[in-house]
Structures are given as C-alpha cells and as structure tokens.
CSV table of C-alpha atoms in Angstrom, one decimal:
chain,number,residue,atom,x,y,z
A,4,MET,CA,90.6,38.8,95.3
A,5,LYS,CA,91.4,38.1,91.6
A,6,GLN,CA,91.2,34.4,92.2
A,7,PHE,CA,87.8,34.8,94.0
A,8,LYS,CA,86.3,36.7,91.1
A,9,LEU,CA,87.5,34.2,88.6
A,10,THR,CA,86.1,31.3,90.6
A,11,SER,CA,82.8,33.1,91.0
A,12,ALA,CA,82.5,33.7,87.3
A,13,VAL,CA,83.0,30.0,86.5
A,14,LEU,CA,80.4,29.0,89.1
A,15,MET,CA,77.9,31.4,87.5
A,16,LEU,CA,78.6,30.0,84.1
A,17,SER,CA,78.2,26.4,85.4
A,18,PHE,CA,74.8,27.2,86.8
A,19,ALA,CA,73.8,29.2,83.8
A,20,ALA,CA,74.6,26.5,81.2
A,21,PRO,CA,71.6,24.3,81.9
A,22,THR,CA,69.3,27.4,81.8
A,23,PHE,CA,70.6,28.4,78.4
A,24,ALA,CA,70.1,24.8,77.2
A,25,VAL,CA,66.4,24.8,78.2
A,26,GLN,CA,65.8,28.2,76.6
A,27,SER,CA,67.2,26.9,73.4
A,28,ASN,CA,64.8,23.9,73.4
A,29,ASN,CA,67.6,21.4,74.2
A,30,ASN,CA,69.4,22.5,71.1
A,31,THR,CA,72.4,20.1,71.0
A,32,GLU,CA,74.6,22.5,69.1
A,33,THR,CA,74.0,25.2,71.7
A,34,ASN,CA,74.9,22.8,74.6
A,35,ASP,CA,78.1,21.8,72.9
A,36,GLU,CA,79.1,25.4,72.4
A,37,LEU,CA,78.5,26.2,76.0
A,38,ARG,CA,80.4,23.2,77.2
A,39,THR,CA,83.4,24.1,75.1
A,40,GLU,CA,83.3,27.7,76.4
A,41,LEU,CA,83.0,26.5,79.9
A,42,GLN,CA,86.0,24.1,79.5
A,43,GLN,CA,88.1,27.0,78.1
A,44,ILE,CA,87.2,29.2,81.0
A,45,GLN,CA,88.0,26.4,83.5
A,46,HIS,CA,91.4,25.8,81.8
A,47,ARG,CA,92.2,29.5,81.8
A,48,LEU,CA,91.2,29.7,85.5
A,49,ALA,CA,93.5,26.8,86.3
A,50,MET,CA,96.4,28.6,84.5
A,51,LEU,CA,95.8,31.8,86.5
A,52,GLU,CA,95.6,30.0,89.8
A,53,ALA,CA,98.9,28.3,89.0
A,54,GLN,CA,100.5,31.7,88.2
A,55,GLU,CA,99.1,33.2,91.3
A,56,SER,CA,100.3,30.3,93.4
A,57,GLN,CA,103.8,30.7,92.0
A,58,ALA,CA,103.8,34.4,92.6
A,59,SER,CA,102.7,34.0,96.2
A,60,THR,CA,105.4,31.4,97.0
A,61,PRO,CA,107.9,32.9,99.5
A,62,SER,CA,110.9,34.4,97.7
A,63,ASN,CA,114.3,32.7,97.9
A,64,THR,CA,115.7,35.6,99.9
A,65,GLN,CA,116.9,35.5,103.5
A,66,PHE,CA,117.3,38.6,105.6
A,67,THR,CA,118.9,38.8,109.1
A,68,VAL,CA,119.1,41.7,111.5
A,69,TYR,CA,121.7,41.3,114.2
A,70,GLY,CA,123.6,43.2,116.8
A,71,THR,CA,125.5,43.3,120.1
A,72,LEU,CA,125.5,46.0,122.7
A,73,ARG,CA,128.5,46.0,125.1
A,74,PRO,CA,128.7,48.8,127.7
A,75,THR,CA,131.5,48.8,130.3
A,76,PHE,CA,132.3,50.8,133.4
A,77,GLY,CA,135.7,50.9,135.0
A,78,LEU,CA,138.7,52.6,136.5
A,79,THR,CA,141.9,53.2,134.6
A,80,HIS,CA,145.0,53.8,136.8
A,81,THR,CA,148.4,55.2,135.8
A,82,ASN,CA,151.2,56.5,137.9
A,83,SER,CA,149.9,60.0,137.6
A,84,ASP,CA,146.1,59.8,137.4
A,85,ASP,CA,142.9,57.7,138.0
A,86,VAL,CA,140.0,57.9,135.6
A,87,TRP,CA,136.5,56.5,136.0
A,88,ASP,CA,134.7,56.1,132.8
A,89,VAL,CA,131.7,54.4,131.0
A,90,ASN,CA,133.1,52.9,127.8
A,91,ASP,CA,132.1,50.7,124.9
A,92,ALA,CA,133.5,47.4,123.8
A,93,SER,CA,132.7,47.5,120.0
A,94,SER,CA,128.9,47.6,120.1
A,95,ARG,CA,127.3,47.3,116.6
A,96,ILE,CA,124.1,46.7,114.7
A,97,GLY,CA,123.9,45.2,111.2
A,98,PHE,CA,122.0,43.3,108.6
A,99,ALA,CA,122.9,40.5,106.2
A,100,THR,CA,120.9,39.2,103.3
A,101,GLU,CA,121.2,36.4,100.7
A,102,GLN,CA,119.3,35.5,97.5
A,103,GLN,CA,119.5,32.4,95.5
A,104,LEU,CA,120.2,33.3,91.8
A,105,GLY,CA,120.0,29.8,90.4
A,106,ASP,CA,122.7,27.7,88.7
A,107,GLY,CA,124.4,27.3,92.1
A,108,LEU,CA,125.0,31.1,92.6
A,109,THR,CA,124.0,33.2,95.6
A,110,ALA,CA,124.1,36.9,95.9
A,111,PHE,CA,124.8,38.4,99.4
A,112,ALA,CA,125.2,41.8,101.1
A,113,LYS,CA,126.0,43.1,104.6
A,114,GLY,CA,126.0,46.4,106.3
A,115,GLU,CA,127.3,46.7,109.9
A,116,PHE,CA,127.5,50.0,111.9
A,117,LYS,CA,128.9,51.1,115.2
A,118,VAL,CA,126.8,52.0,118.2
A,119,ASP,CA,129.1,54.2,120.3
A,120,ILE,CA,127.7,53.9,123.8
A,121,LYS,CA,130.5,56.0,125.1
A,122,ASN,CA,129.5,59.0,123.0
A,123,ASP,CA,125.8,59.6,123.3
A,124,GLY,CA,125.0,56.2,121.7
A,125,ASP,CA,126.0,57.7,118.3
A,126,PHE,CA,125.1,55.4,115.4
A,127,GLY,CA,126.4,55.3,111.9
A,128,ASP,CA,130.1,54.7,111.3
A,129,ALA,CA,130.4,51.7,109.1
A,130,ARG,CA,132.3,48.6,110.2
A,131,LYS,CA,131.3,46.6,107.1
A,132,ALA,CA,129.4,47.5,103.9
A,133,TYR,CA,129.8,45.2,100.9
A,134,VAL,CA,128.0,43.2,98.2
A,135,GLY,CA,129.2,39.9,96.7
A,136,ILE,CA,128.4,36.7,94.8
A,137,LYS,CA,129.4,33.1,95.7
A,138,GLY,CA,129.2,29.7,94.0
A,139,SER,CA,131.3,26.6,93.3
A,140,LEU,CA,134.3,28.7,92.2
A,141,GLY,CA,134.4,30.7,95.5
A,142,ARG,CA,133.2,33.9,96.9
A,143,VAL,CA,133.9,37.4,95.6
A,144,ALA,CA,132.9,40.7,97.4
A,145,ILE,CA,133.5,44.4,97.0
A,146,GLY,CA,133.3,47.1,99.7
A,147,LYS,CA,134.4,47.6,103.3
A,148,GLN,CA,135.2,44.2,104.8
A,149,ALA,CA,137.2,42.1,107.3
A,150,VAL,CA,140.7,41.4,105.9
A,151,THR,CA,142.3,38.0,105.5
A,152,GLN,CA,144.6,38.7,108.4
A,153,GLU,CA,141.7,38.2,110.8
A,154,ILE,CA,142.3,34.4,110.4
A,155,ILE,CA,145.3,35.2,112.6
A,156,SER,CA,143.6,37.5,115.1
A,157,ASN,CA,140.1,35.8,115.5
A,158,PRO,CA,141.2,32.8,117.6
A,159,VAL,CA,142.8,35.0,120.2
A,160,ASP,CA,140.1,37.7,120.2
A,161,ILE,CA,138.3,36.5,123.3
A,162,PHE,CA,138.2,39.5,125.7
A,163,ASN,CA,135.5,42.1,126.4
A,164,ARG,CA,137.1,45.2,125.1
A,165,SER,CA,137.5,47.0,121.8
A,166,GLY,CA,141.3,46.7,121.9
A,167,THR,CA,141.7,43.0,121.5
A,168,PRO,CA,143.7,40.9,120.7
A,169,ILE,CA,145.8,43.1,122.9
A,170,ALA,CA,149.2,43.0,121.0
A,171,TYR,CA,147.7,42.4,117.6
A,172,ASP,CA,145.4,45.5,118.0
A,173,SER,CA,148.5,47.7,118.1
A,174,ALA,CA,149.7,46.7,114.7
A,175,GLY,CA,147.4,44.4,112.7
A,176,PRO,CA,144.5,45.4,110.4
A,177,PHE,CA,140.9,44.4,111.0
A,178,ARG,CA,138.6,45.9,108.4
A,179,LEU,CA,139.4,48.1,105.4
A,180,ASN,CA,137.4,50.0,102.8
A,181,ASN,CA,137.9,49.9,99.1
A,182,LEU,CA,138.6,46.2,99.4
A,183,VAL,CA,138.1,43.4,96.9
A,184,THR,CA,138.1,39.9,98.5
A,185,TYR,CA,138.1,36.3,97.3
A,186,ARG,CA,137.4,33.3,99.5
A,187,LYS,CA,137.4,29.6,98.6
A,188,GLN,CA,136.7,26.6,100.9
A,189,PHE,CA,138.3,23.3,100.1
A,190,GLY,CA,136.9,20.9,102.8
A,191,ASP,CA,138.5,22.0,106.1
A,192,ILE,CA,140.9,24.4,104.3
A,193,LEU,CA,140.0,28.0,103.5
A,194,PHE,CA,142.0,30.1,101.0
A,195,SER,CA,141.6,33.8,101.3
A,196,ALA,CA,143.0,36.8,99.4
A,197,ASP,CA,142.3,40.6,99.5
A,198,ALA,CA,143.5,43.7,97.7
A,199,GLN,CA,142.7,47.4,98.5
A,200,PHE,CA,142.3,49.9,95.7
A,201,ASP,CA,142.0,53.5,96.9
A,202,GLY,CA,142.5,55.9,94.0
A,203,ASN,CA,142.6,58.8,96.5
A,204,LYS,CA,146.0,57.6,97.8
A,205,GLY,CA,147.7,58.3,94.5
A,206,SER,CA,148.7,54.7,93.8
A,207,GLY,CA,148.0,53.3,90.4
A,208,GLY,CA,147.6,49.8,91.7
A,209,SER,CA,146.7,48.1,95.0
A,210,ASP,CA,147.5,49.8,98.3
A,211,PHE,CA,147.3,46.6,100.4
A,212,VAL,CA,147.6,42.9,99.5
A,213,ASN,CA,146.7,40.2,102.0
A,214,ALA,CA,146.6,36.4,101.5
A,215,GLY,CA,146.4,33.4,103.8
A,216,VAL,CA,145.3,29.9,104.3
A,217,CYS,CA,143.5,28.3,107.3
A,218,TYR,CA,142.8,24.8,108.4
A,219,LYS,CA,139.9,24.3,110.8
A,220,SER,CA,138.5,21.0,112.0
A,221,ASP,CA,137.3,19.5,115.3
A,222,LEU,CA,140.9,18.5,116.0
A,223,ILE,CA,142.7,21.8,115.6
A,224,TYR,CA,142.9,25.3,114.0
A,225,ILE,CA,146.0,26.4,112.2
A,226,ALA,CA,146.4,29.5,110.0
A,227,ALA,CA,149.1,31.5,108.2
A,228,ALA,CA,148.8,34.9,106.4
A,229,PHE,CA,151.0,37.5,104.8
A,230,TYR,CA,150.3,41.1,103.9
A,231,ASN,CA,152.1,44.0,102.2
A,232,LYS,CA,151.0,47.5,102.9
A,233,GLU,CA,152.1,50.5,100.9
A,234,LEU,CA,153.3,53.4,103.2
A,235,GLU,CA,154.3,56.9,102.5
A,236,ASP,CA,157.6,57.8,100.7
A,237,ASP,CA,157.4,54.5,98.7
A,238,LYS,CA,158.0,52.4,101.8
A,239,ASP,CA,156.4,49.1,102.6
A,240,GLU,CA,155.1,47.2,105.6
A,241,ASN,CA,155.4,43.4,105.3
A,242,THR,CA,153.9,41.2,107.9
A,243,LEU,CA,153.8,37.4,108.3
A,244,GLY,CA,151.4,35.9,110.9
A,245,VAL,CA,150.7,32.4,112.2
A,246,THR,CA,148.2,31.1,114.7
A,247,ILE,CA,147.2,27.9,116.4
A,248,ALA,CA,144.2,27.0,118.5
A,249,LYS,CA,142.8,23.9,120.2
A,250,SER,CA,139.7,23.1,122.3
A,251,PHE,CA,139.7,20.4,125.0
A,252,GLU,CA,136.0,20.3,125.9
A,253,SER,CA,135.8,23.1,128.6
A,254,LEU,CA,139.4,24.3,128.0
A,255,TYR,CA,140.4,26.5,125.0
A,256,LEU,CA,144.0,27.5,124.2
A,257,ALA,CA,145.2,29.7,121.4
A,258,ALA,CA,148.3,31.7,120.3
A,259,ALA,CA,149.0,34.2,117.5
A,260,TYR,CA,152.3,35.6,116.4
A,261,GLN,CA,153.2,38.2,113.8
A,262,ASN,CA,156.6,39.3,112.5
A,263,ILE,CA,156.4,42.9,111.2
A,264,GLU,CA,159.0,44.5,108.9
A,265,LYS,CA,158.4,48.3,108.6
A,266,ASP,CA,160.9,50.7,107.1
A,267,ASN,CA,163.7,48.2,107.7
A,268,VAL,CA,162.7,47.9,111.4
A,269,ASP,CA,161.6,44.6,112.7
A,270,GLY,CA,158.7,44.3,115.2
A,271,SER,CA,156.4,41.7,116.4
A,272,THR,CA,153.1,40.9,118.2
A,273,LEU,CA,152.4,37.9,120.4
A,274,ASP,CA,149.0,36.9,122.0
A,275,VAL,CA,148.5,33.8,124.1
A,276,VAL,CA,145.1,33.2,125.6
A,277,ALA,CA,143.2,30.5,127.5
A,278,SER,CA,139.6,30.1,128.6
A,279,TYR,CA,137.9,27.6,130.8
A,280,PHE,CA,134.2,26.9,131.7
A,281,ILE,CA,134.2,26.4,135.4
A,282,ASN,CA,130.6,25.2,135.1
A,283,GLU,CA,127.7,25.9,132.8
A,284,THR,CA,127.4,29.5,134.0
A,285,TYR,CA,130.9,30.8,134.9
A,286,LYS,CA,133.9,31.1,132.5
A,287,ILE,CA,137.4,32.4,133.3
A,288,LYS,CA,139.8,33.8,130.7
A,289,LEU,CA,143.5,34.5,130.8
A,290,GLY,CA,145.8,36.3,128.4
A,291,VAL,CA,149.5,37.3,128.0
A,292,SER,CA,150.5,39.7,125.2
A,293,LYS,CA,153.8,41.2,124.0
A,294,PHE,CA,154.1,44.1,121.5
A,295,ASP,CA,157.4,45.2,120.1
A,296,ASP,CA,157.5,48.0,117.5
A,297,GLY,CA,161.3,47.6,117.1
A,298,GLY,CA,162.1,50.8,119.0
A,299,ASN,CA,164.6,51.1,121.8
A,300,ASP,CA,164.1,54.6,123.1
A,301,ILE,CA,161.4,56.8,124.7
A,302,SER,CA,159.4,57.0,121.5
A,303,SER,CA,158.8,53.3,121.5
A,304,GLY,CA,155.5,51.8,122.5
A,305,ASN,CA,156.8,48.4,123.6
A,306,TYR,CA,154.8,46.7,126.3
A,307,ASN,CA,153.9,43.4,128.0
A,308,ALA,CA,150.2,43.0,128.8
A,309,TYR,CA,148.2,40.7,131.0
A,310,ASN,CA,144.5,40.1,131.2
A,311,THR,CA,142.2,38.2,133.6
A,312,THR,CA,138.4,37.9,133.1
A,313,LEU,CA,135.5,36.2,134.9
A,314,GLU,CA,132.3,35.9,133.0
A,315,TRP,CA,128.7,35.0,134.1
A,316,HIS,CA,126.8,33.4,131.2
A,317,LYS,CA,123.2,33.5,132.2
A,318,THR,CA,121.9,32.8,128.7
A,319,PRO,CA,123.6,32.4,125.3
A,320,LYS,CA,122.6,35.9,124.5
A,321,PHE,CA,123.4,37.7,127.7
A,322,ARG,CA,126.5,37.9,129.9
A,323,THR,CA,128.1,40.1,132.5
A,324,PHE,CA,131.8,40.2,133.4
A,325,ILE,CA,134.6,41.7,135.4
A,326,GLU,CA,137.9,42.2,133.7
A,327,TYR,CA,141.4,43.3,134.8
A,328,GLN,CA,144.2,44.3,132.5
A,329,VAL,CA,147.6,45.7,132.9
A,330,LYS,CA,149.9,47.1,130.2
A,331,ASP,CA,153.5,47.3,131.4
A,332,TYR,CA,155.2,49.7,129.0
A,333,GLU,CA,159.0,49.6,128.6
A,334,TYR,CA,159.3,53.4,128.3
A,335,ARG,CA,156.0,54.8,129.5
A,336,GLU,CA,153.7,54.7,132.5
A,337,THR,CA,152.2,51.4,133.5
A,338,ASN,CA,148.5,51.3,132.7
A,339,ASP,CA,146.1,49.3,135.0
A,340,GLN,CA,142.4,48.9,134.3
A,341,ILE,CA,139.6,47.1,136.0
A,342,MET,CA,136.1,47.2,134.6
A,343,VAL,CA,132.7,45.5,134.8
A,344,GLY,CA,130.4,45.2,131.8
A,345,MET,CA,127.4,43.6,130.2
A,346,ARG,CA,126.9,42.2,126.7
A,347,TYR,CA,123.6,41.4,125.0
A,348,ASN,CA,123.6,39.8,121.5
A,349,PHE,CA,120.5,39.4,119.2
A,350,ASP,CA,119.7,38.2,115.7
A,351,TYR,CA,116.5,37.7,113.9
A,352,THR,CA,116.1,36.1,110.5
A,353,PHE,CA,113.2,36.7,108.1
C-alpha cells in the first residue's frame, strides 16, 4: 500500500510539471526547479522500494513440524496370566527450527513431546527441549537432549516398541535433562561429548559425563562411547559401549555391546539385529539380546530375548506390522508377547 501511494504521487507530479511550466509562462528557472524536485522524489521512491523489497524477502529461518503416531494391540503371556492391551510405541510430536545468523553461524532449537496413546492420548511430557548454535567449530546445545551413548544404541534400535534396543533399554541412557552437549563432524567421523549439571542433586559438578566417536560411511558404521554416572552414596556407574553396522543392499546387520561396572558389579548388554527387504513392500526383522545385571540370585533381572517382526511398507510414511517377542528370564517368569500395530510418520517444513 505504501509503495502504491508513493508511485501515485510521482505520477501526479510528472503530469503536473508541464502544467506548472505553462502557468509560469515557460519560465526556465521554474522548470529547472520542478525537474530537480521530481528527480529527488524519484530517487527517494527508488530507495523506499529497495527497502521494502529487502523487508519482504523471505527470512532465513526454517521451521519444521514433525511427528510419528505408533499404536499397538497385543497379547502378553506369562506363566500366570494373559493380558490383552492397547499400547504405544513411543509416539511423539515435535518442532525444529533453524536461523542463519551470518558469519557461518546457525541458531537452532527443538521441542519434542510424547503422545501417550495408551493413556487417553495424553500429550505433553518432553522428550527433547533445547536451544543451540553451530558453526565451523562445532555444535553446542543446552537443554533436554539425546545423549552421546545413542551412537551405540541407534544402529540396533529397529523394532516397533518403546523398549528397544531390548537389552540396551534395560541399562543404557537415551535422553537426559540439564544437559550440555558438543558435537563436531570431521568428514565421516563424528566426535560427541555431553555433561549433565543438575544442581538439585547436590553435586557441585557434573552428574553424568558421556563422550564418544563414530565413523559412518557407505561402507560401514563403527562407534565407541564411554560414560560415567554419579550414583547415590558417592558410587559411580561406568559403561563402555561399542557398535558396528553394515548394509548389503536389502540386508542390514548390526550389533551393540556394553560393559557396565556399577558398584563393583560387572554387567553387560548385547543386541544383535538383522533386517531384510523381501521386496519393495515387505520387510522382515530378527533380533537376539542378552542382558546381564551381574546378579546371580532371585533379585537379578538377567534375561535372553528374541524378536521377530514382519512389516508391510505401503508408503514411506505408513507401515503396519506384526511382532513377536520373548524374554526368557533367568530367575523370573518367561514373558511372551505378540502384537500388531501401525505407524504413521509426518513432517512439514515452512
């Protein structure tokens, strides 16, 4: 509207100039003054148009809304009971945004929240909530985030349930609040380090330290990570994890192992998985897991687990599946579960 008014004013002056010249009996001095004023107005209009054009240029900000809804229905069988239940396999909705700051720097933020289909579709518990900045020196972020140790778990996290990877889930961390993270990519190599600072725990320093390195290329994926976690009574938990993964066109293989030292007790997790695209639509997945908490009596939660899944991928965003899992506990009842489910993913960028 402002540009339209300015343009109209110039046009009016352009048509009025000859009239003023006639009324002044072709006075040369008057014509020169009018021409000068008109040129000044035209110059000013050009400047305003340039400013308006610059202001109307789309900002250098990107905003994405994304999510995944994953309801399941199945039967859980133990030696003493059978339970039918609708469940949820980590449904979530989130947003991510980035803005170019200039000088090679980018600001970013993410908020991701649970959608608990099992409990009235409740929405709100945060999975991730952080803000950061990245550039040539790396990426730094503060808030609730995924920890470095996920470079160990991600390659074997392939099943359609919230408790995966199966053995890793019993001991390893996924996301932590009060976290400060640093990431730096060197070609195919990623270096990652985290520290948790929660003043409510009474510690003057960090409560959790996690660092690792990952090599990822078209040839292979290899990662190693270590974390130290402060426990109660001035005790520590120290964990070293390694993982390896390899794709052979339609076949995918991966294995992850962790050695866990907790209060002078050694435990471990092992997850070995495979997936294979039978054709463009059907995919089969297999997994074997072993969890050892270091115990050797009835209080121990040691188990061996096995998983088999058949998926129907109708589109890249939608799939259905049937999945069978058994947890064979050393000192507890065996747990068998068969379930069917659906998964719908979406993301929109503005």
